[in-house]
Amino acid sequence: MAGEALSGRVHRRWWLALGSGVLLALALGAAAIFTIDPTRAPAWWPATGPLARAFHAERLGDWEQVSQLAREVARANPKDSDALLLLARSSAHLGRHDQALAQFKRVGPAAMDAEDNRLLSASLLATGRDNARLAGQILEKSLTRTPDHAPSLADLARILAVQGDLPGAVMRAEALSNLPGHEPSGLLLVGLLRSRQGDHAGAAKALARAFELDPAATEPPLTLSAGRKLLATSLLKLGRGDQAAEAIEPLLAHGPDPDASWLLSRALIQRGDAPGAIRALAQAGNPADRDPLAPEPAPYVGSDSCTSCHPAIARAQAASRHARTFATGAGLEGLAVPSSALPDPHASGVRHAWKSSPGALRVEAHAGDRAYRALVEFALGTGDRGMTLVGPDDRGVMRELRMSRYDEGRVWDVTTGHQATPADHADYLGKALTAAELARCIGCHTTVPGAGGDAARDPEVASAHAQGIRCERCHGPAGNHLKAVALKLSDPAIARPSKAGVAAVTRLCGQCHSPGHPVDPDAPASARFQAETLPLSACVVRSGGALGCVTCHAPHRDVETSAAAYEPRCLACHSPEGGGAKEAPGGVKVVPCPVNPRSGCIACHMPKVGGDVPHSTFTDHFIRAHPGGKAPPKQAAPN
């Protein structure tokens, strides 16, 4: 028995010694591995040495500590790539973007992973808006290697959206929504982007699915509240008031929310529940605090719906040039085009031809030994000054076609902004348009904002009420308005420019009568963008914004073309009567013109300027005395 006991103790000691040796070997091996590659150490592993401690701090998200330790290592060994990489990452996380850019440059792309490239692109964006294209390119290249990196997909979608490439942005957001664990956040982003595209059905579907998967889903810039409100708004734009109410009521369950109450009032208007709408409006705050130009979340109903209550205005607007700014489908039939080929005005040997057939208008450009063809899908412009054709070429590339018609169709010439002699012969057919450029072109010629690209080919968007600038472009969709009037509500539920300030209405006009960027008011091209130059004039500045577009122009009719129609407005302030200074709107003292106090105001201070658009002139709205009494010189021909 004693021998058996002794044998047992020896046996246990042997196993303990063996076990201890194995554990020691494993520990030493792990220590060797984690010393060689500290990134493989678990969070509980005791870090030794500044680099190992830096990696440990990175796993904990302590970026200030990472920065200090990595800098310590880099000072001792300036070529330590791990230290430089940690320093770049920590700098980006701490908002030290210039330092991050310098450090990522030293590291080089070969050592950077997908998250490093995302941080690099974020630092580029943070240091300047002009870096957006490069930031997007970096993410695009990174995603070819790591296509399932969720943060990069989200960031790239946002960058493309800012650049105006909504189709590309949606594609990346949908890829994000297909990644396990990222479905709700990806769907929220899809919903936001589809809403900006004007695809409210697609937005509602994506947002509803996101909240079905995760009732508390968020994805910057959408908070839970903002996401719910966007879902409700999308449903209201589709006329689904019942579903919109269901989407917004959870927010009100947590306490007062004026914006949520206002959206609920719209849902109840669509339901036909007048008492409920009135109660919701009472919780929505002071109606005077709401922007009178803000469009309603409602379906578009078409300008014909306006005629019964506003017959004179509706008829005048329908007869205006605004209503003829866009044509597609049947609107292209009968369009007067040259019956024979025309030579290119700037390129010898290049010819252009138009071929009409039932239901189709085609354009050909013959350059060199090739013929380039396009099918016309849209005509942009009223035709009095100009009309430009747009359509896909044989490869499906959307092009703004090179030859436009001017002066009521009497002249065909090169489209404004096109090169006289393009490097690529295909551009003799027309200039290729990006999705963003196409959307902007169509968006300024149609009633439904955002109806660019594929949406413009949708039969509903291309229906009669969407062709040209009609009532709902400035007053917003009128679906809620018709129901509110039927319910005899005091709230008309429609945008009312007449209740907005003069400056706000000028900005509304500037959505189209502006290039979208600052212009040089002394350049001839600026005369084309009246809403951009008028606010710079002394009449507007010194009156505190009391003068604007609708001071002189009736918004529902074509503008008057005679100077006599406008001079009384000038003389209302600069009148010679009384012999001295007079108080104009805004309390500003003005004096009569010392050269001709009774007439000639327009010809002198708002001259006609030509050259930017062939065969056209525009009135210069930068009201001022011109040096030497001369208008700005004409702009050079296209180059």
XYZ file of C-alpha atoms in Angstrom:
639
model
C 0.000 0.000 0.000
C 2.824 2.376 0.947
C 4.510 1.566 -2.340
C 1.327 2.300 -4.247
C 0.969 5.657 -2.453
C 4.557 6.579 -3.204
C 4.097 5.551 -6.813
C 0.958 7.718 -7.029
C 2.732 10.787 -5.611
C 5.598 10.331 -8.076
C 3.105 9.927 -10.915
C 1.240 13.139 -9.975
C 4.491 15.093 -9.617
C 5.563 13.883 -13.029
C 2.306 15.071 -14.602
C 2.507 18.397 -12.757
C 6.048 18.928 -13.963
C 5.074 17.996 -17.495
C 2.023 20.272 -17.392
C 4.048 23.169 -16.022
C 6.635 22.682 -18.736
C 3.979 22.660 -21.434
C 2.357 25.838 -20.032
C 5.747 27.515 -19.779
C 6.539 26.564 -23.385
C 3.158 27.854 -24.564
C 3.645 31.085 -22.647
C 7.126 31.573 -24.056
C 5.863 30.805 -27.535
C 2.968 33.202 -27.155
C 5.302 35.858 -25.787
C 7.557 35.366 -28.784
C 4.611 35.550 -31.204
C 3.050 38.617 -29.559
C 6.434 40.339 -29.358
C 7.004 39.750 -33.060
C 3.387 40.695 -33.928
C 1.719 42.565 -31.053
C -1.516 42.851 -33.067
C -2.171 39.150 -32.430
C -2.118 39.512 -28.654
C -5.514 39.327 -26.894
C -6.660 42.339 -24.874
C -5.861 40.604 -21.572
C -2.228 39.884 -22.558
C 0.187 41.949 -20.444
C 1.869 44.305 -22.936
C 5.574 44.969 -22.579
C 7.607 47.548 -24.474
C 6.219 50.773 -25.965
C 5.204 49.240 -29.305
C 3.337 46.360 -27.690
C 1.659 48.783 -25.297
C 0.722 50.973 -28.270
C -0.998 48.048 -30.018
C -2.734 47.208 -26.758
C -3.966 50.806 -26.436
C -5.187 50.657 -30.055
C -7.384 47.667 -29.243
C -8.818 49.624 -26.325
C -9.406 52.721 -28.484
C -7.114 54.907 -26.371
C -5.774 56.944 -29.295
C -3.949 59.533 -27.210
C -1.957 56.756 -25.570
C -1.329 55.144 -28.967
C 0.011 58.457 -30.256
C 2.381 58.975 -27.327
C 3.797 55.440 -27.407
C 4.109 55.293 -31.213
C 5.872 58.651 -31.223
C 8.317 57.319 -28.594
C 9.143 54.334 -30.808
C 9.406 56.477 -33.944
C 11.859 58.833 -32.253
C 14.107 55.886 -31.433
C 13.651 54.286 -34.858
C 12.281 56.697 -37.507
C 11.890 53.860 -40.014
C 9.771 51.609 -37.800
C 6.767 51.033 -40.087
C 4.545 49.740 -37.262
C 5.141 52.887 -35.226
C 4.518 55.137 -38.228
C 1.298 53.312 -39.043
C 0.048 53.573 -35.463
C 0.990 57.239 -35.442
C -0.974 57.831 -38.667
C -4.028 55.982 -37.346
C -4.016 57.798 -34.015
C -3.542 61.187 -35.702
C -6.574 60.557 -37.917
C -8.713 59.456 -34.961
C -7.627 62.477 -32.912
C -8.469 64.912 -35.707
C -4.842 65.789 -36.490
C -5.472 65.293 -40.180
C -2.477 67.119 -41.633
C -0.193 64.957 -39.495
C -2.125 61.836 -40.475
C -1.688 62.613 -44.178
C 2.066 63.127 -43.766
C 2.442 59.894 -41.795
C 0.339 57.789 -44.180
C 2.519 59.104 -47.015
C 5.635 57.874 -45.190
C 4.050 54.482 -44.547
C 3.090 53.942 -48.193
C 0.032 52.136 -49.628
C 1.586 48.659 -49.535
C 1.517 48.576 -45.722
C -2.017 49.976 -45.402
C -5.155 47.905 -44.929
C -8.767 48.832 -45.742
C -9.285 50.729 -42.489
C -6.079 52.691 -43.054
C -7.316 53.723 -46.491
C -10.627 54.780 -44.978
C -8.836 56.934 -42.398
C -6.652 58.396 -45.139
C -9.701 59.359 -47.207
C -11.380 60.854 -44.112
C -8.310 62.993 -43.417
C -8.265 64.148 -47.037
C -11.895 65.219 -46.774
C -11.256 66.975 -43.475
C -8.435 69.059 -44.949
C -10.313 70.348 -47.996
C -13.468 69.833 -50.073
C -11.338 69.736 -53.219
C -9.952 66.406 -52.006
C -13.273 64.585 -52.370
C -12.469 63.067 -55.752
C -9.100 61.717 -54.555
C -10.676 60.412 -51.340
C -13.279 58.560 -53.378
C -10.647 57.086 -55.678
C -8.679 55.782 -52.692
C -11.779 54.059 -51.317
C -12.685 52.643 -54.737
C -9.229 51.077 -55.093
C -9.259 49.785 -51.525
C -12.668 48.152 -52.024
C -11.399 46.204 -55.037
C -9.106 44.410 -52.581
C -11.459 44.327 -49.589
C -14.997 44.586 -51.019
C -16.711 43.779 -47.725
C -15.176 46.582 -45.643
C -18.369 48.145 -44.326
C -17.048 51.562 -43.173
C -15.412 52.142 -46.569
C -18.640 51.322 -48.397
C -20.564 53.767 -46.196
C -17.983 56.539 -46.604
C -17.752 56.070 -50.366
C -21.533 56.207 -50.665
C -21.558 59.550 -48.828
C -18.714 60.973 -50.946
C -20.448 60.009 -54.201
C -23.711 61.510 -52.953
C -22.008 64.842 -52.244
C -20.464 64.742 -55.724
C -23.928 64.225 -57.202
C -23.425 60.614 -58.283
C -26.519 59.269 -56.543
C -26.727 56.059 -58.610
C -23.141 55.203 -57.639
C -23.848 56.098 -54.026
C -26.927 53.861 -53.936
C -24.919 50.954 -55.388
C -22.373 51.188 -52.525
C -25.086 51.564 -49.893
C -26.870 48.479 -51.229
C -23.592 46.543 -51.048
C -23.343 47.618 -47.399
C -26.906 46.468 -46.735
C -26.001 42.988 -48.029
C -23.177 42.490 -45.505
C -24.105 40.336 -42.494
C -24.503 42.531 -39.431
C -24.755 45.736 -41.450
C -28.175 45.273 -43.031
C -30.086 47.910 -40.981
C -27.448 50.636 -41.283
C -26.994 49.922 -44.995
C -30.740 50.033 -45.613
C -30.996 53.365 -43.804
C -28.346 54.782 -46.114
C -30.124 53.328 -49.147
C -33.341 54.963 -47.967
C -31.692 58.353 -47.508
C -30.065 58.237 -50.955
C -33.168 56.993 -52.762
C -35.110 59.810 -51.133
C -32.625 62.295 -52.582
C -33.087 60.631 -55.976
C -36.808 61.244 -55.769
C -37.439 57.488 -55.536
C -39.797 57.663 -52.574
C -41.131 54.136 -53.035
C -37.591 52.756 -52.929
C -36.769 54.931 -49.931
C -39.837 53.829 -47.990
C -39.159 50.154 -48.725
C -35.536 50.350 -47.550
C -36.297 52.397 -44.420
C -39.222 50.215 -43.384
C -37.075 47.093 -43.732
C -34.292 48.695 -41.683
C -36.618 49.377 -38.757
C -38.165 45.932 -39.115
C -34.705 44.401 -38.624
C -33.697 46.844 -35.887
C -36.301 49.213 -34.378
C -33.441 51.319 -32.971
C -31.382 51.450 -36.191
C -29.197 54.500 -36.860
C -26.621 55.409 -39.515
C -25.043 58.870 -39.781
C -26.470 61.316 -40.591
C -29.714 59.543 -39.681
C -30.466 59.381 -35.977
C -33.354 57.188 -34.867
C -35.659 60.214 -34.878
C -34.446 61.463 -38.270
C -34.761 58.000 -39.799
C -38.343 57.578 -38.584
C -39.256 61.043 -39.891
C -37.685 60.296 -43.271
C -39.712 57.075 -43.482
C -42.892 58.975 -42.672
C -42.018 61.694 -45.174
C -41.364 59.139 -47.931
C -44.702 57.457 -47.251
C -46.507 60.804 -47.275
C -44.989 61.636 -50.660
C -46.550 58.408 -51.893
C -49.915 59.329 -50.377
C -49.756 56.519 -47.783
C -51.012 58.500 -44.810
C -52.011 55.464 -42.739
C -48.523 53.933 -42.919
C -46.915 57.326 -42.287
C -48.888 57.702 -39.067
C -47.722 54.271 -37.919
C -44.114 55.261 -38.623
C -44.256 58.540 -36.701
C -46.369 57.581 -33.662
C -43.521 55.720 -31.850
C -41.600 59.014 -31.658
C -44.528 60.823 -30.048
C -44.856 58.049 -27.490
C -41.607 59.327 -25.930
C -42.756 62.912 -25.485
C -43.512 66.097 -27.423
C -41.856 66.504 -30.805
C -43.176 69.431 -32.916
C -41.776 68.098 -36.200
C -43.210 64.634 -35.584
C -46.589 66.210 -34.716
C -46.507 68.208 -37.946
C -45.810 65.052 -39.980
C -48.649 63.318 -38.140
C -50.956 66.194 -39.112
C -50.083 65.532 -42.759
C -50.782 61.837 -42.347
C -54.176 62.649 -40.818
C -54.952 65.111 -43.630
C -54.318 62.287 -46.092
C -56.597 60.054 -44.019
C -59.337 62.707 -44.159
C -59.323 63.099 -40.357
C -59.834 66.858 -39.910
C -60.232 66.862 -36.087
C -57.112 64.691 -35.677
C -55.137 66.920 -38.041
C -56.167 70.012 -36.088
C -55.090 68.417 -32.790
C -51.727 67.370 -34.270
C -51.177 70.868 -35.673
C -51.784 72.339 -32.225
C -48.836 70.264 -30.974
C -46.636 71.247 -33.923
C -45.806 74.760 -32.719
C -46.456 78.129 -34.287
C -47.271 77.787 -38.028
C -45.516 81.118 -38.623
C -42.233 79.486 -37.625
C -42.359 77.090 -40.588
C -40.659 78.010 -43.858
C -43.398 79.074 -46.308
C -41.239 77.828 -49.195
C -40.769 74.330 -47.770
C -42.486 71.812 -50.084
C -45.143 69.580 -48.578
C -44.515 65.837 -48.131
C -47.271 64.949 -50.585
C -47.851 63.393 -53.995
C -47.673 65.518 -57.139
C -51.123 65.929 -58.674
C -50.448 67.951 -61.846
C -51.142 71.540 -62.799
C -54.590 70.686 -64.169
C -55.711 70.300 -60.555
C -54.989 73.992 -59.991
C -57.284 75.269 -62.729
C -60.639 75.027 -60.954
C -59.594 77.297 -58.070
C -56.968 79.458 -59.806
C -58.152 79.618 -63.436
C -56.537 82.890 -64.545
C -53.144 82.167 -62.992
C -53.136 78.555 -64.216
C -53.966 79.592 -67.795
C -51.300 82.314 -67.825
C -48.656 79.963 -66.449
C -49.551 77.208 -68.922
C -49.037 79.678 -71.777
C -45.642 80.853 -70.486
C -42.223 79.743 -71.718
C -41.579 78.167 -68.308
C -44.163 75.528 -69.222
C -42.226 74.610 -72.391
C -38.746 74.047 -70.987
C -38.732 70.246 -71.366
C -40.019 67.796 -73.964
C -39.805 64.027 -74.244
C -41.780 61.233 -75.880
C -44.705 62.661 -77.828
C -43.403 66.161 -77.090
C -40.541 65.535 -79.511
C -42.834 64.685 -82.416
C -42.999 67.444 -84.967
C -39.844 69.153 -83.641
C -38.460 71.194 -86.533
C -35.008 69.896 -87.478
C -32.859 70.510 -90.577
C -33.981 68.457 -93.551
C -30.409 68.013 -94.813
C -27.014 67.558 -93.207
C -25.200 70.646 -91.903
C -21.441 71.236 -91.746
C -19.906 71.684 -88.309
C -19.291 75.409 -87.668
C -15.781 74.796 -86.286
C -14.508 71.519 -87.754
C -13.912 71.043 -91.440
C -15.144 67.712 -92.772
C -17.543 67.072 -89.860
C -21.242 66.951 -90.708
C -24.425 66.615 -88.660
C -27.711 65.040 -89.746
C -31.153 64.573 -88.162
C -33.466 61.696 -89.023
C -37.105 61.709 -87.919
C -39.295 58.636 -87.975
C -42.557 57.793 -86.202
C -41.820 57.832 -82.476
C -38.084 58.500 -82.832
C -35.635 61.302 -83.582
C -32.020 60.334 -84.277
C -28.920 62.447 -84.705
C -25.741 61.498 -86.548
C -22.311 63.112 -86.561
C -19.922 62.105 -89.337
C -16.303 62.709 -88.300
C -13.301 61.164 -90.014
C -14.365 57.827 -91.422
C -16.968 57.101 -88.729
C -20.594 57.937 -88.010
C -21.631 58.502 -84.402
C -25.332 58.141 -83.578
C -27.679 59.056 -80.738
C -31.381 58.613 -80.035
C -32.919 61.846 -78.741
C -34.698 61.356 -75.413
C -35.128 64.930 -74.173
C -35.243 68.450 -75.554
C -34.194 71.103 -73.047
C -35.172 74.727 -73.588
C -38.132 76.700 -74.859
C -36.706 77.259 -78.309
C -37.027 81.051 -78.288
C -33.372 81.457 -77.283
C -32.182 77.910 -77.589
C -33.055 74.231 -77.440
C -30.584 71.436 -76.765
C -31.171 67.747 -77.439
C -30.025 64.987 -75.074
C -29.919 61.244 -75.540
C -27.868 58.027 -75.424
C -25.355 57.111 -78.082
C -24.968 53.592 -79.494
C -23.009 52.570 -76.363
C -25.668 53.925 -73.990
C -23.633 56.990 -72.954
C -25.923 59.955 -72.306
C -24.785 62.954 -74.334
C -25.714 66.599 -74.565
C -25.759 66.797 -78.349
C -23.347 69.162 -80.052
C -25.744 71.036 -82.319
C -28.489 73.143 -80.705
C -31.167 75.308 -82.254
C -31.211 79.045 -81.573
C -33.325 82.093 -82.406
C -36.685 80.302 -82.672
C -35.030 77.475 -84.615
C -33.736 79.673 -87.390
C -30.094 78.845 -86.578
C -28.306 75.612 -85.600
C -24.939 76.090 -83.900
C -22.562 74.488 -81.395
C -24.103 74.012 -77.942
C -22.912 76.410 -75.250
C -19.891 75.094 -73.382
C -18.771 72.581 -76.016
C -15.213 72.617 -77.349
C -14.733 73.957 -80.861
C -12.476 71.022 -81.799
C -12.867 68.063 -79.423
C -9.933 65.682 -79.029
C -12.252 62.660 -79.206
C -14.243 62.363 -82.435
C -17.155 60.886 -80.472
C -17.600 64.309 -78.863
C -18.606 65.726 -82.238
C -21.854 63.892 -81.562
C -22.130 65.547 -78.140
C -20.584 65.957 -74.732
C -20.859 62.940 -72.411
C -22.824 63.731 -69.242
C -22.252 62.300 -65.792
C -25.294 61.215 -63.793
C -25.000 64.380 -61.704
C -24.790 66.654 -64.769
C -27.778 64.956 -66.364
C -29.809 65.274 -63.173
C -29.005 68.994 -62.914
C -29.924 69.627 -66.558
C -33.257 67.874 -66.304
C -33.911 69.143 -62.787
C -33.913 72.762 -63.977
C -36.300 72.047 -66.839
C -38.981 69.941 -65.130
C -41.564 70.283 -62.389
C -40.386 67.385 -60.246
C -36.981 68.148 -58.632
C -34.608 65.213 -58.790
C -36.332 63.767 -61.844
C -33.004 63.274 -63.596
C -31.378 60.185 -65.058
C -33.464 57.034 -65.165
C -36.289 58.698 -63.206
C -36.899 61.075 -66.115
C -37.702 58.052 -68.292
C -40.379 56.900 -65.880
C -43.837 57.352 -67.475
C -45.192 59.040 -64.327
C -42.342 61.551 -64.176
C -42.519 62.143 -67.924
C -46.290 62.698 -67.799
C -47.780 66.020 -68.803
C -47.607 67.610 -65.346
C -43.845 66.957 -65.104
C -42.892 68.384 -68.488
C -41.667 71.919 -68.115
C -41.820 74.225 -65.118
C -45.414 74.103 -63.864
C -47.261 75.160 -60.713
C -45.849 72.497 -58.389
C -42.227 73.415 -59.106
C -42.460 76.574 -56.982
C -45.447 75.645 -54.799
C -44.392 72.054 -54.163
C -46.550 68.931 -54.557
C -50.215 69.754 -54.009
C -51.653 66.410 -52.899
C -52.054 67.512 -49.267
C -53.375 70.925 -50.380
C -56.328 69.438 -52.261
C -57.293 67.328 -49.242
C -56.810 70.211 -46.772
C -59.079 72.448 -48.871
C -61.686 69.690 -49.056
C -61.517 69.341 -45.254
C -61.873 73.155 -44.891
C -58.707 73.407 -42.803
C -57.177 76.806 -42.095
C -53.754 75.387 -42.974
C -53.613 75.242 -46.803
C -50.871 72.563 -46.715
C -48.865 73.957 -49.632
C -45.762 76.101 -50.094
C -46.627 79.787 -50.500
C -43.878 81.940 -51.995
C -46.091 85.001 -51.503
C -45.583 84.604 -47.738
C -41.790 84.423 -48.046
C -39.450 87.392 -48.149
C -38.256 88.896 -51.417
C -34.716 87.578 -50.895
C -36.039 84.054 -50.246
C -38.033 84.115 -53.483
C -34.931 85.279 -55.378
C -33.083 82.266 -53.967
C -35.963 80.087 -55.149
C -35.575 81.500 -58.673
C -31.830 80.973 -58.301
C -32.288 77.221 -58.073
C -32.287 77.387 -61.875
C -31.286 80.936 -62.805
C -27.853 80.430 -61.272
C -24.852 78.290 -62.260
C -24.647 76.743 -58.792
C -21.356 78.477 -57.997
C -20.171 82.082 -57.572
C -19.704 84.040 -60.780
C -17.587 87.017 -61.777
C -20.237 89.743 -62.093
C -18.064 91.645 -64.579
C -17.772 88.672 -66.940
C -20.251 88.625 -69.848
C -21.360 85.084 -68.911
C -22.758 86.394 -65.615
C -25.646 88.151 -67.385
C -27.154 84.721 -68.041
C -27.506 84.041 -64.307
C -29.721 86.845 -63.072
C -30.412 85.427 -59.624
C -26.666 85.347 -58.975
C -25.893 88.936 -60.011
C -29.016 90.799 -58.881
C -28.250 90.366 -55.140
C -24.850 92.002 -55.762
C -26.368 95.207 -57.116
C -26.516 98.394 -55.063
C -30.324 98.450 -55.343
C -30.525 95.171 -53.412
C -27.624 95.718 -51.031
C -28.527 99.257 -49.962
C -32.236 98.433 -49.596
C -31.490 95.527 -47.291
C -32.867 93.018 -49.786
C -36.121 94.865 -50.465
C -35.615 94.394 -54.219
C -35.821 90.965 -55.838
C -36.963 89.066 -58.912
C -40.697 89.458 -58.232
C -40.312 93.205 -57.700
C -40.250 93.569 -61.471
C -41.400 90.198 -62.853
C -44.799 88.542 -62.515
C -43.910 84.916 -61.736
C -46.824 83.337 -63.629
C -46.302 85.102 -66.971
C -43.522 85.663 -69.480
C -41.350 88.652 -68.697
C -42.036 91.945 -70.395
C -39.463 92.795 -73.039
C -39.845 96.559 -73.323
C -37.805 98.967 -71.218
C -40.915 101.100 -70.771
C -42.471 98.338 -68.662
C -39.652 98.523 -66.116
C -38.605 102.166 -65.944
C -41.563 103.172 -63.717
C -40.178 100.767 -61.100
C -36.791 102.467 -61.269
C -38.364 105.905 -61.033
C -40.490 104.859 -58.060
C -37.306 105.291 -56.012
C -35.106 107.465 -58.237
C -37.817 109.944 -59.113
C -36.808 113.508 -60.036
C -39.964 114.844 -58.397
C -39.193 116.950 -55.334
C -35.718 117.813 -56.557
C -33.776 115.896 -53.920
C -33.110 112.613 -52.191
C -36.005 110.245 -51.629
C -36.447 107.387 -49.191
C -36.552 104.016 -50.947
C -37.601 100.634 -49.482
C -35.334 99.782 -46.604
C -35.076 103.429 -45.510
C -32.228 104.189 -47.933
C -31.886 107.698 -49.348
C -31.599 107.671 -53.144
C -31.166 110.480 -55.652
C -32.269 110.884 -59.279
C -29.865 109.927 -62.043
C -27.677 112.966 -62.855
C -27.429 111.987 -66.539
C -31.079 111.341 -67.443
C -33.447 111.510 -64.467
C -36.629 110.654 -66.420
C -35.855 107.794 -68.848
C -33.188 105.529 -70.269
C -32.660 103.685 -66.960
C -32.619 100.167 -68.412
C -30.471 100.823 -71.456
C -27.835 102.509 -69.307
C -27.799 100.489 -66.111
C -29.078 97.069 -67.297
C -27.719 96.698 -70.855
C -28.096 93.663 -73.069
C -25.041 91.395 -73.057
C -24.266 88.751 -75.664
C -21.644 86.159 -76.373
C -22.185 83.505 -73.689
C -24.987 81.737 -75.565
C -24.737 81.905 -79.368
C -27.285 84.148 -81.108
C -28.697 85.316 -77.754
C -28.464 88.300 -75.440
C -29.312 88.609 -71.759
C -30.142 91.609 -69.601
C -27.369 92.383 -67.127
C -29.019 92.371 -63.658
C -25.927 93.638 -61.821
C -27.485 97.111 -61.761
C -24.730 99.722 -61.830
C -23.101 102.516 -63.774
C -20.880 100.948 -66.419
C -17.387 102.418 -66.861
C -17.478 104.762 -69.816
C -21.152 103.986 -70.292
C -20.325 100.679 -71.994
C -21.620 97.185 -71.301
C -19.156 94.345 -70.611
C -17.538 93.032 -73.806
C -18.929 89.993 -75.539
C -17.534 86.639 -74.523
C -15.275 84.777 -76.912
C -16.614 81.936 -79.023
C -16.438 78.339 -77.684
C -12.939 76.875 -77.500
